[in-house]
PDB file of C-alpha atoms and ligand atoms in Angstrom:
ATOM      1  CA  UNK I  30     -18.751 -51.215  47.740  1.00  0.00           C
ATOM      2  CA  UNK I  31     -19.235 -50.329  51.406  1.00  0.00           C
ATOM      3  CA  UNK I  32     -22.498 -47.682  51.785  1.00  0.00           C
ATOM      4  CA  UNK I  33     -19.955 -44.540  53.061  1.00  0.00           C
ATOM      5  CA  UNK I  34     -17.595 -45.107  49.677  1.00  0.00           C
ATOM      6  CA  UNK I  35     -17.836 -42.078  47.526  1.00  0.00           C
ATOM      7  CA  UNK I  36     -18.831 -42.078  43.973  1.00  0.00           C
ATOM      8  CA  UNK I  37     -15.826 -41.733  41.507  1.00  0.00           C
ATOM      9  CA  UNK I  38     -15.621 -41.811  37.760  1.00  0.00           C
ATOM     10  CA  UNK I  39     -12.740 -41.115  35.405  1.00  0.00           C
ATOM     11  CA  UNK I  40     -12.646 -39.899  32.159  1.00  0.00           C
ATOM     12  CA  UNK I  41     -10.137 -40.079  29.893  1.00  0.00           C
ATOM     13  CA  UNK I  42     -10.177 -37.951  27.042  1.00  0.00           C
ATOM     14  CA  UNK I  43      -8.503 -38.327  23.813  1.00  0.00           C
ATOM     15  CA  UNK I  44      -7.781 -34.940  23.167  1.00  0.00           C
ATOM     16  CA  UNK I  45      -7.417 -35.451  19.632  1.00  0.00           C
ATOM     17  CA  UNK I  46     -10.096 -37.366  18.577  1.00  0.00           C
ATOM     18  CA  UNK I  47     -12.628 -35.779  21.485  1.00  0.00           C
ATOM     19  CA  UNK I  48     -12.022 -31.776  20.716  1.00  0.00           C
ATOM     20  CA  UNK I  49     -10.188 -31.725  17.737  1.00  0.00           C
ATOM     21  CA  UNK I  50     -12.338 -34.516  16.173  1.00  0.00           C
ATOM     22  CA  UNK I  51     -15.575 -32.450  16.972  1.00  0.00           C
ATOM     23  CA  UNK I  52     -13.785 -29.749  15.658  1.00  0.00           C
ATOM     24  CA  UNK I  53     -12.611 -31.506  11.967  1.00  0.00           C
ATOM     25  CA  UNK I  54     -16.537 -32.719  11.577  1.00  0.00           C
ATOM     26  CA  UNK I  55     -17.765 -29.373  11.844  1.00  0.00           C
ATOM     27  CA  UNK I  56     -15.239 -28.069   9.396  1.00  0.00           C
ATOM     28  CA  UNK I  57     -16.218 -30.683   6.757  1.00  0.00           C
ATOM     29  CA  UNK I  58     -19.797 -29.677   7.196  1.00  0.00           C
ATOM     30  CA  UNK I  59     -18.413 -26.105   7.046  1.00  0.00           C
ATOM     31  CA  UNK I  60     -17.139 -27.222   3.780  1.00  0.00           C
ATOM     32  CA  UNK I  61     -20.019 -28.931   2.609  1.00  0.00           C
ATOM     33  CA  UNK I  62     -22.332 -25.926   3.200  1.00  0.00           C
ATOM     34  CA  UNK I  63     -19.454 -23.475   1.584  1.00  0.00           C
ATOM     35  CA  UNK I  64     -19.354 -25.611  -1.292  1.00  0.00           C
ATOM     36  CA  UNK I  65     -23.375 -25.473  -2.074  1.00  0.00           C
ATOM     37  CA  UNK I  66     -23.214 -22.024  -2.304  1.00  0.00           C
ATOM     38  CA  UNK I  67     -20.243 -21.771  -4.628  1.00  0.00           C
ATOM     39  CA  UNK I  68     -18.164 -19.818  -2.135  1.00  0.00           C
ATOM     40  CA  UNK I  69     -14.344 -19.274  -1.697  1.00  0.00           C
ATOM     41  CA  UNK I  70     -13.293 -19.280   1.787  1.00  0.00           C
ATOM     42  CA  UNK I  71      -9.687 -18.118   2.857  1.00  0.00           C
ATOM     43  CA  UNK I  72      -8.972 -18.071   6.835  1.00  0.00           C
ATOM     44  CA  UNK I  73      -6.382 -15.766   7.319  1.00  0.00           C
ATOM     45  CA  UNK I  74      -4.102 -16.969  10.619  1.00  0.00           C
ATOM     46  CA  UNK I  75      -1.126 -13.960  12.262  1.00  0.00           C
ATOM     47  CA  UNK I  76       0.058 -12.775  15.218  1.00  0.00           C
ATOM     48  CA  UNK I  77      -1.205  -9.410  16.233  1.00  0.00           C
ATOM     49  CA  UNK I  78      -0.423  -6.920  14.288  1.00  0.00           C
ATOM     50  CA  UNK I  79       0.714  -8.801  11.393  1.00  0.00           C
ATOM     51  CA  UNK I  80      -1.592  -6.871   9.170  1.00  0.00           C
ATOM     52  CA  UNK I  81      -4.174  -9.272   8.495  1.00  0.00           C
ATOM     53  CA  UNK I  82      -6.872  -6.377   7.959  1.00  0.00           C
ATOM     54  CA  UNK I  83      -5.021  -4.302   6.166  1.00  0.00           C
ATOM     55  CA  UNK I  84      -4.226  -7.690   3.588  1.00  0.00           C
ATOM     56  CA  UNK I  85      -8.108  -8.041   3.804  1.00  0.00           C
ATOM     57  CA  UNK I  86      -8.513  -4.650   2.672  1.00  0.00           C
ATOM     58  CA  UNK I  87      -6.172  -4.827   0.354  1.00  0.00           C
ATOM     59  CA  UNK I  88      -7.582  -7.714  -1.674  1.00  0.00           C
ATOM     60  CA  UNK I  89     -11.177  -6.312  -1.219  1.00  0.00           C
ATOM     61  CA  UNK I  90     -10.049  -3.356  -2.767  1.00  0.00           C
ATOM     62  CA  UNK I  91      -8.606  -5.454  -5.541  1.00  0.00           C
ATOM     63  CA  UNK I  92     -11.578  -7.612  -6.097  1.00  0.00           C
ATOM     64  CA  UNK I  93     -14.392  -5.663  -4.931  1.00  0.00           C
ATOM     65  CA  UNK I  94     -15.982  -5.051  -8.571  1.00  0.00           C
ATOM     66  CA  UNK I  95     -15.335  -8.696  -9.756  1.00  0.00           C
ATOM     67  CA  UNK I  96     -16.670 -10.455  -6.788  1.00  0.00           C
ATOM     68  CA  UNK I  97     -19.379 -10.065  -4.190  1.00  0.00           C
ATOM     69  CA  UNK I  98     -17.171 -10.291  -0.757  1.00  0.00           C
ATOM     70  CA  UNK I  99     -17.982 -11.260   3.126  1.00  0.00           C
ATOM     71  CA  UNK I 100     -15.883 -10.669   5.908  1.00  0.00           C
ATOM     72  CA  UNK I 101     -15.751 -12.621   9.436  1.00  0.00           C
ATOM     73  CA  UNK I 102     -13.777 -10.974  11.932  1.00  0.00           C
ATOM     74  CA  UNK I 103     -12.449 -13.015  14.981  1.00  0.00           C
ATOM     75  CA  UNK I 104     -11.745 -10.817  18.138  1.00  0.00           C
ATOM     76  CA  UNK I 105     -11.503 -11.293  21.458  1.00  0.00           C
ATOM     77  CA  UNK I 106     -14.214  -8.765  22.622  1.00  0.00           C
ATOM     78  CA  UNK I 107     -13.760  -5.540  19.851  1.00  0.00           C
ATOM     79  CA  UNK I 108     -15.676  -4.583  16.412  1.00  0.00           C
ATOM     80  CA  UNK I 109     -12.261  -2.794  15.531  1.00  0.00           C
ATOM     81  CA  UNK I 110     -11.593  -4.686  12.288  1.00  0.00           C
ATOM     82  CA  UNK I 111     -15.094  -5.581  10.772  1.00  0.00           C
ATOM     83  CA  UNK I 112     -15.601  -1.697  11.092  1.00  0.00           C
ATOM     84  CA  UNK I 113     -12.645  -0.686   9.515  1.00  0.00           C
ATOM     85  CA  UNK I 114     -13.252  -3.246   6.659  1.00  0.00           C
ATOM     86  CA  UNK I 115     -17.008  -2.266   6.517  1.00  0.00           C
ATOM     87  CA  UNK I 116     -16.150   1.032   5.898  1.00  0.00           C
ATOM     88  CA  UNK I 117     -15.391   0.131   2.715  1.00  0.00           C
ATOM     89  CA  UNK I 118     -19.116  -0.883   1.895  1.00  0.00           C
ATOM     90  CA  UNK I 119     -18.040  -4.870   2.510  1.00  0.00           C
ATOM     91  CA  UNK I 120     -20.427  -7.095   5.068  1.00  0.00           C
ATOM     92  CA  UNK I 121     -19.360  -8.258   7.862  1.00  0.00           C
ATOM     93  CA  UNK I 122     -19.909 -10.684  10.559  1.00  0.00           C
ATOM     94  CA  UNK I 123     -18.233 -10.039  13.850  1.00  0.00           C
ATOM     95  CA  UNK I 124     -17.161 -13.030  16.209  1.00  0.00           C
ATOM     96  CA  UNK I 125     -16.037 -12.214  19.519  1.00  0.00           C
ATOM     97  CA  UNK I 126     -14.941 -15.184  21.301  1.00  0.00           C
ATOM     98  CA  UNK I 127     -14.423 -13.870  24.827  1.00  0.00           C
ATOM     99  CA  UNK I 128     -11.595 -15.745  25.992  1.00  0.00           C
ATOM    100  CA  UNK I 129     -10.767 -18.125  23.109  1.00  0.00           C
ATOM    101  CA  UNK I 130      -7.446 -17.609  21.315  1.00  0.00           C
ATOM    102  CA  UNK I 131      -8.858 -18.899  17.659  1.00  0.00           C
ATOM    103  CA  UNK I 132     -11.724 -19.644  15.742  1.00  0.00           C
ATOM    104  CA  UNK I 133     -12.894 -22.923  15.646  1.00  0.00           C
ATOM    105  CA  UNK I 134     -15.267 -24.363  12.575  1.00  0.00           C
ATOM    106  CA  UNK I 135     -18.642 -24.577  15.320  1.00  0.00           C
ATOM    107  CA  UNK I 136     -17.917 -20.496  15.915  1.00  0.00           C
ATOM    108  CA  UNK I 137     -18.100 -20.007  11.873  1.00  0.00           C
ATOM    109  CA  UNK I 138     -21.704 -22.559  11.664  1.00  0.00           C
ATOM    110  CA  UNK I 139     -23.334 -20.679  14.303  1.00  0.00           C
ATOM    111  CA  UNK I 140     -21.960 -17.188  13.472  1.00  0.00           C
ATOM    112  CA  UNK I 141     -22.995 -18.163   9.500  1.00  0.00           C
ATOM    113  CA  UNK I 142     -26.556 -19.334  10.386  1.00  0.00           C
ATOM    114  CA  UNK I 143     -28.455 -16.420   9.653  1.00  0.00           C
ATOM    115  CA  UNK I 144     -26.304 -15.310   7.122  1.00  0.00           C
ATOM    116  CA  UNK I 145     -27.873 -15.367   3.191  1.00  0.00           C
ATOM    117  CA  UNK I 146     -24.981 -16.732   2.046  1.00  0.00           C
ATOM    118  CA  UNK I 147     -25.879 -16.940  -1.684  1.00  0.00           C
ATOM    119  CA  UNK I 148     -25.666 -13.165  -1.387  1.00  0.00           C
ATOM    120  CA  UNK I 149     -21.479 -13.620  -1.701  1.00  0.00           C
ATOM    121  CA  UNK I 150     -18.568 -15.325  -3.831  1.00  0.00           C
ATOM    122  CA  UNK I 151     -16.007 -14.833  -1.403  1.00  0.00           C
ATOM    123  CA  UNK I 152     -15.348 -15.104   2.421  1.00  0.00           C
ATOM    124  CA  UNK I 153     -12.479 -13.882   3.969  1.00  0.00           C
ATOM    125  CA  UNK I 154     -12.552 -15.032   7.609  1.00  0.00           C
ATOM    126  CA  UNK I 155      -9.954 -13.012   9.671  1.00  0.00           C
ATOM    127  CA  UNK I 156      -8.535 -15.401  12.940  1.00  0.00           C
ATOM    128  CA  UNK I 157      -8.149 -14.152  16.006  1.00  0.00           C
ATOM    129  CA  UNK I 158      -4.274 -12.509  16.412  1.00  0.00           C
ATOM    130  CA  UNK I 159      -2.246 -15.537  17.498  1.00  0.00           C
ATOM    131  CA  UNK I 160       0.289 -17.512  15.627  1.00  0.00           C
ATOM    132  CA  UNK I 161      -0.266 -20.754  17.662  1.00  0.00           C
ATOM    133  CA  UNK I 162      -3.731 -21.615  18.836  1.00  0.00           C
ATOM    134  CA  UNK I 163      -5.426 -21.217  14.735  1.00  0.00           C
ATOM    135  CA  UNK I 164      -3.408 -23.873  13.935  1.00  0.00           C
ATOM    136  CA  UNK I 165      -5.650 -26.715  15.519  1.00  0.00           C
ATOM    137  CA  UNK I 166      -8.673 -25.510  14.197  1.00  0.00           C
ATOM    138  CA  UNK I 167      -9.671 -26.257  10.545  1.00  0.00           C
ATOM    139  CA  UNK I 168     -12.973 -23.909   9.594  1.00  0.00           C
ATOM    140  CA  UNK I 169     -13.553 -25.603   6.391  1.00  0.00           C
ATOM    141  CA  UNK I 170     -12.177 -22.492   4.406  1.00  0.00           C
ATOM    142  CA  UNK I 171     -10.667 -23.795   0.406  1.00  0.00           C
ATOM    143  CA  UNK I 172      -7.685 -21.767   1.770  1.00  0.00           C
ATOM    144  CA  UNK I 173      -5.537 -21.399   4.930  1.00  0.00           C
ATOM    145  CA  UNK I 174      -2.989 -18.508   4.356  1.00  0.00           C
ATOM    146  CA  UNK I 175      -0.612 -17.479   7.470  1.00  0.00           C
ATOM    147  CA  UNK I 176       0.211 -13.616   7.519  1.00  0.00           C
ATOM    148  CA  UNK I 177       4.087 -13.080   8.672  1.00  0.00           C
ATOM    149  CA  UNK I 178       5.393  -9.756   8.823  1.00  0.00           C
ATOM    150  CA  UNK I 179       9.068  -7.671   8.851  1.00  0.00           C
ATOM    151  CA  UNK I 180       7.799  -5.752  12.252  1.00  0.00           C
ATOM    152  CA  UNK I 181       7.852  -9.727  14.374  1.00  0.00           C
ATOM    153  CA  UNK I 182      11.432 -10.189  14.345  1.00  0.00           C
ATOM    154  CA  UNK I 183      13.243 -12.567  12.376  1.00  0.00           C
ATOM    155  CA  UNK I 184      12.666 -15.905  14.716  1.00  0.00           C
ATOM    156  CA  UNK I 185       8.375 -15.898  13.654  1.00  0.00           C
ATOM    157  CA  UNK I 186       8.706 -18.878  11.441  1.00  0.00           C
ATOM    158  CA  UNK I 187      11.832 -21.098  13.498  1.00  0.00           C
ATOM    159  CA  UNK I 188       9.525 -20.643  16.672  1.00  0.00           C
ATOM    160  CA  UNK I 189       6.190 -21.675  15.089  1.00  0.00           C
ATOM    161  CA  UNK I 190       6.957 -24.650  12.643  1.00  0.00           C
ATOM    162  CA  UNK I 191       3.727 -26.486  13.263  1.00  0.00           C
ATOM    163  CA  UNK I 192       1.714 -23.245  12.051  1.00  0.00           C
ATOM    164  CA  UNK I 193       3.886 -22.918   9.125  1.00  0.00           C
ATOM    165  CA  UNK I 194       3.317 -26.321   8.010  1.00  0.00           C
ATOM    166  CA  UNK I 195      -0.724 -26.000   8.156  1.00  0.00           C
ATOM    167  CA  UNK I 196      -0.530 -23.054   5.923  1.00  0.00           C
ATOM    168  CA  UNK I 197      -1.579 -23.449   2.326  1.00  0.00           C
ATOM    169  CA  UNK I 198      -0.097 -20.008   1.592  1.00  0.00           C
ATOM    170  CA  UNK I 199       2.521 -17.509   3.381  1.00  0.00           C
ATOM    171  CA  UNK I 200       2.102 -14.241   3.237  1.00  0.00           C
ATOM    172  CA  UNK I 201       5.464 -12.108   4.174  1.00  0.00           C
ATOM    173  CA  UNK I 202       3.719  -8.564   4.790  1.00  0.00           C
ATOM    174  CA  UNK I 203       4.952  -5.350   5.365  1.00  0.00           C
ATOM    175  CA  UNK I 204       8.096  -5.675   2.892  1.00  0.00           C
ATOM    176  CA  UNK I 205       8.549  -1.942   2.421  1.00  0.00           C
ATOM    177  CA  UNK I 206       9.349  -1.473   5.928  1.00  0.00           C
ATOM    178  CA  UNK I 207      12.352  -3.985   5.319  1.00  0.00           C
ATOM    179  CA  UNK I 208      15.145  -2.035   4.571  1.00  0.00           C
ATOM    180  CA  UNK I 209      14.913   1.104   7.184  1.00  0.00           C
ATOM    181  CA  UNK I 210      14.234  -2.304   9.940  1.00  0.00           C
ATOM    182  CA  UNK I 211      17.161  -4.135   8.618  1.00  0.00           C
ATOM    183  CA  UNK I 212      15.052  -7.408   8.369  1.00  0.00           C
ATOM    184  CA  UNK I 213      16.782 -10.256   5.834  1.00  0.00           C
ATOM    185  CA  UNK I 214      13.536 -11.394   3.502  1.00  0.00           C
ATOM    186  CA  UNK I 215      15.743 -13.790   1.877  1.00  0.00           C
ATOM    187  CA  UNK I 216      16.386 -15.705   5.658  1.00  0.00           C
ATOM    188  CA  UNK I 217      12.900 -15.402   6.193  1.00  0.00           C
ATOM    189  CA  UNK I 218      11.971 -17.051   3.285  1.00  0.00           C
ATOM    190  CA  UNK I 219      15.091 -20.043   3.689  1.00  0.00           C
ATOM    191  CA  UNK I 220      13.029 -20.521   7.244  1.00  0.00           C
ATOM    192  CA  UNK I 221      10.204 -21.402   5.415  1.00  0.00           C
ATOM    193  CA  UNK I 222      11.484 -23.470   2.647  1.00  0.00           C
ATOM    194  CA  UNK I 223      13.198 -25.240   5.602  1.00  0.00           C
ATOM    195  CA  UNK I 224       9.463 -25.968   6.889  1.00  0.00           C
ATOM    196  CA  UNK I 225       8.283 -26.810   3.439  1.00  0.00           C
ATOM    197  CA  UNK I 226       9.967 -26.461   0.221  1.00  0.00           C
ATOM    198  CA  UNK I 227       7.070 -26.073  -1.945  1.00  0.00           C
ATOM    199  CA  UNK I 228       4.761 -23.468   0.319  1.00  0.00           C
ATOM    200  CA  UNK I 229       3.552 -20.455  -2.196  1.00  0.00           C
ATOM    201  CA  UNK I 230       4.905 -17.738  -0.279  1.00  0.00           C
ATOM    202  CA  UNK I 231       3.996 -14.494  -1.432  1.00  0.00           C
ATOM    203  CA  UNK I 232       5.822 -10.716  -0.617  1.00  0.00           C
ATOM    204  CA  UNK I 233       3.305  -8.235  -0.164  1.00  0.00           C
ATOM    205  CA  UNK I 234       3.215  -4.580   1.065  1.00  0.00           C
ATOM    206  CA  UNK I 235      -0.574  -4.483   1.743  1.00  0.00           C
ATOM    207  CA  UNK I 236      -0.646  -0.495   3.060  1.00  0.00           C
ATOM    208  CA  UNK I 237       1.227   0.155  -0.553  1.00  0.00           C
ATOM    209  CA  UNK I 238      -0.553  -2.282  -2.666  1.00  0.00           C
ATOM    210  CA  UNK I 239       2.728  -4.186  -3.617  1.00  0.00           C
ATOM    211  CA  UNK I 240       2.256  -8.077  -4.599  1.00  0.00           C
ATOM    212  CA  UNK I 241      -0.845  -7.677  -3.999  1.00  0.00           C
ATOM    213  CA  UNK I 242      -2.111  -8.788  -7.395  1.00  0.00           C
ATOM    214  CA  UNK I 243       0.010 -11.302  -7.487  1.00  0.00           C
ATOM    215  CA  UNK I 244      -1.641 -12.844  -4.398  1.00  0.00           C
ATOM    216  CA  UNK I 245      -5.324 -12.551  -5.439  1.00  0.00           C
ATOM    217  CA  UNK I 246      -4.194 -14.132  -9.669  1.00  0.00           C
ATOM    218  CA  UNK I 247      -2.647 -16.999  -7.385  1.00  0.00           C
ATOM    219  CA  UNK I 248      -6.732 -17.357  -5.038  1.00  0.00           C
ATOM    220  CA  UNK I 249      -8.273 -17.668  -8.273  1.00  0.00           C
ATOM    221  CA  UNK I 250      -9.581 -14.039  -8.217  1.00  0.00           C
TER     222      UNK I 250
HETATM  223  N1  GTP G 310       4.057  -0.120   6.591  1.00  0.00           N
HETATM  224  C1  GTP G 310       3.141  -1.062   6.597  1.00  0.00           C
HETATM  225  N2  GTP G 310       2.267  -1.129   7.608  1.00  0.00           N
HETATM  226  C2  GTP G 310       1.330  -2.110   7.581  1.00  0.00           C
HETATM  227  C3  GTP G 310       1.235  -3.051   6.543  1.00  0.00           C
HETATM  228  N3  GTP G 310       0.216  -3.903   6.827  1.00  0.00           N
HETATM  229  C4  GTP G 310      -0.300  -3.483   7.983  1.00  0.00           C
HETATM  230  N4  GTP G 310       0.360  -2.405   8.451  1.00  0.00           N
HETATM  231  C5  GTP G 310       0.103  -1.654   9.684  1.00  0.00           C
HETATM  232  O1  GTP G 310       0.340  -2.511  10.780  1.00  0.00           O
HETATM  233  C6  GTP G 310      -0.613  -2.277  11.816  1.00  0.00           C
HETATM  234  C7  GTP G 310      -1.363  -3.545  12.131  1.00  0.00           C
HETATM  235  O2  GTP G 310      -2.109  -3.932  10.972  1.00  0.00           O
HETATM  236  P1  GTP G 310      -3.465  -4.730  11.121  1.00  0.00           P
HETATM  237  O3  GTP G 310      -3.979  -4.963   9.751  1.00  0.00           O
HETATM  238  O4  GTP G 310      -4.365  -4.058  12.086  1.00  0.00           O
HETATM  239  O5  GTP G 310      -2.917  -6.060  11.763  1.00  0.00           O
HETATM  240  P2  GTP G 310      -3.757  -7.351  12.252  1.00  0.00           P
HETATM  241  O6  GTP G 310      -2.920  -8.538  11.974  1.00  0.00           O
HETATM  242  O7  GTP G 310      -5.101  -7.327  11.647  1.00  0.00           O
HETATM  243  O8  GTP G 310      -3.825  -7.088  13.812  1.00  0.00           O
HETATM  244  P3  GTP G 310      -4.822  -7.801  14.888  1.00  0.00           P
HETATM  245  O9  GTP G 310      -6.157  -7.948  14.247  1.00  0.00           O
HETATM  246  O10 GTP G 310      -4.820  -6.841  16.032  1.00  0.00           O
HETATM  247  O11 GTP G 310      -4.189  -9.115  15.217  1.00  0.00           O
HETATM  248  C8  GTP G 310      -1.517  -1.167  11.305  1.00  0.00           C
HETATM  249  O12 GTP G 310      -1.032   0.068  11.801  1.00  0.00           O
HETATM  250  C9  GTP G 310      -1.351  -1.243   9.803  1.00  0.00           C
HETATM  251  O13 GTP G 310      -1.575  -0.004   9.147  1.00  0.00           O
HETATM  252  C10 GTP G 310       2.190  -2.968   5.476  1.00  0.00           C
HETATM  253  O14 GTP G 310       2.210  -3.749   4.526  1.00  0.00           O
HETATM  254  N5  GTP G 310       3.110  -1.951   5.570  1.00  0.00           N
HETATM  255 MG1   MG G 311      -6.920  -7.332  12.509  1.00  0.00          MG
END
């Protein structure tokens, strides 16, 4: 090397095993803490506007007097949803992640740090409103359920296969707006047997309370 060469380095990153590898360790010890405390963890994934609060309201309602619940609300930079769901008397934990697009399983350990956790049975962790980036990001919840609703058009599932297939659960929300929109529940669910042919999916009206039962008999509440 010649004294006026400049220093260079290169690094390659493995995107998968670098961020998403970080990412899947911190979900297992996610998983590992949830687990010592006896707690049932569902991450709830949507676009925005799905109705992902009003399905966490919903089942709190449901469930409230059975089991002791926590909510963790994923927003860009608002409080909207943990308030409206603390209203009810549940306890919340608000993550704003700025400019991030999901969760990720580090947001949930540091958010969770402080938290008495032996204070709840149940966790429902509310993503941040996006269909794709939650996808990539285990938290180390028992249950992964993807909220798709009439009001998105028929194409939410065709477009977003990947996100489908990650889902332990589909939720199709906001069936008793179907008939005055037109929308074809029986297409939307072909979509997703197309994706998977075994995914629970689950029709749910969570402003009227419809399938809702149904939903929290089948997360063992
Ligand atoms: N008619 C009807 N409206 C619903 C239903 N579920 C949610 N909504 C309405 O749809 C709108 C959006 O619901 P939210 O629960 O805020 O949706 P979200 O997925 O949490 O939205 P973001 O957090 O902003 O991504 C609200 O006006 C809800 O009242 C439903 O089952 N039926
Ligand atoms: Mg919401």
């Amino acid at each position: 090397m010649n004294g006026s060469q400049k220093e260079h380095r290169t690094v390659n990153l493995d995107i998968h095993k670098d961020l998403f590898g970080a990412n899947e360790e911190a979900a297992a010890l996610n998983k590992k803490k949830f687990k010592e405390f006896g707690l049932t963890v569902i991450d709830i994934m949507g676009s925005v506007g799905t109705g992902k609060t009003q399905l966490i309201e919903a089942l709190c309602e449901r469930i409230r007097g059975k089991h002791r619940i926590l909510m963790v609300a994923g927003d860009l930079a608002t409080t909207i949803d943990a308030d409206r769901v603390g209203s009810h008397e549940i306890d919340t934990v608000q993550i704003n992640t700025g400019t991030a697009c999901h969760l990720d399983a580090r947001m949930i350990r540091v958010a969770l740090t402080d938290v008495d956790l032996s204070k709840y049975d149940v966790v429902f962790i509310e993503n941040v409103g996006n269909l794709i980036c939650p996808a990539g990001y285990p938290l180390g919840a028992d249950k992964k359920i993807v909220v798709v609703s009439v009001t998105e058009g028929p194409y939410m599932v065709r477009k977003h296969p990947l996100t489908i297939k990650m889902a332990d659960i589909i939720v199709i929300n906001k069936i008793d707006l179907a008939e005055v929109l037109e929308f074809n529940i029986d297409a939307l669910v072909r979509d997703i047997r197309e994706v998977d042919a075994d995914l629970p999916i689950f029709q749910v009206s969570s402003k009227t309370g419809l399938g809702i039962d149904k939903l929290s008999s089948a997360l063992g509440f």
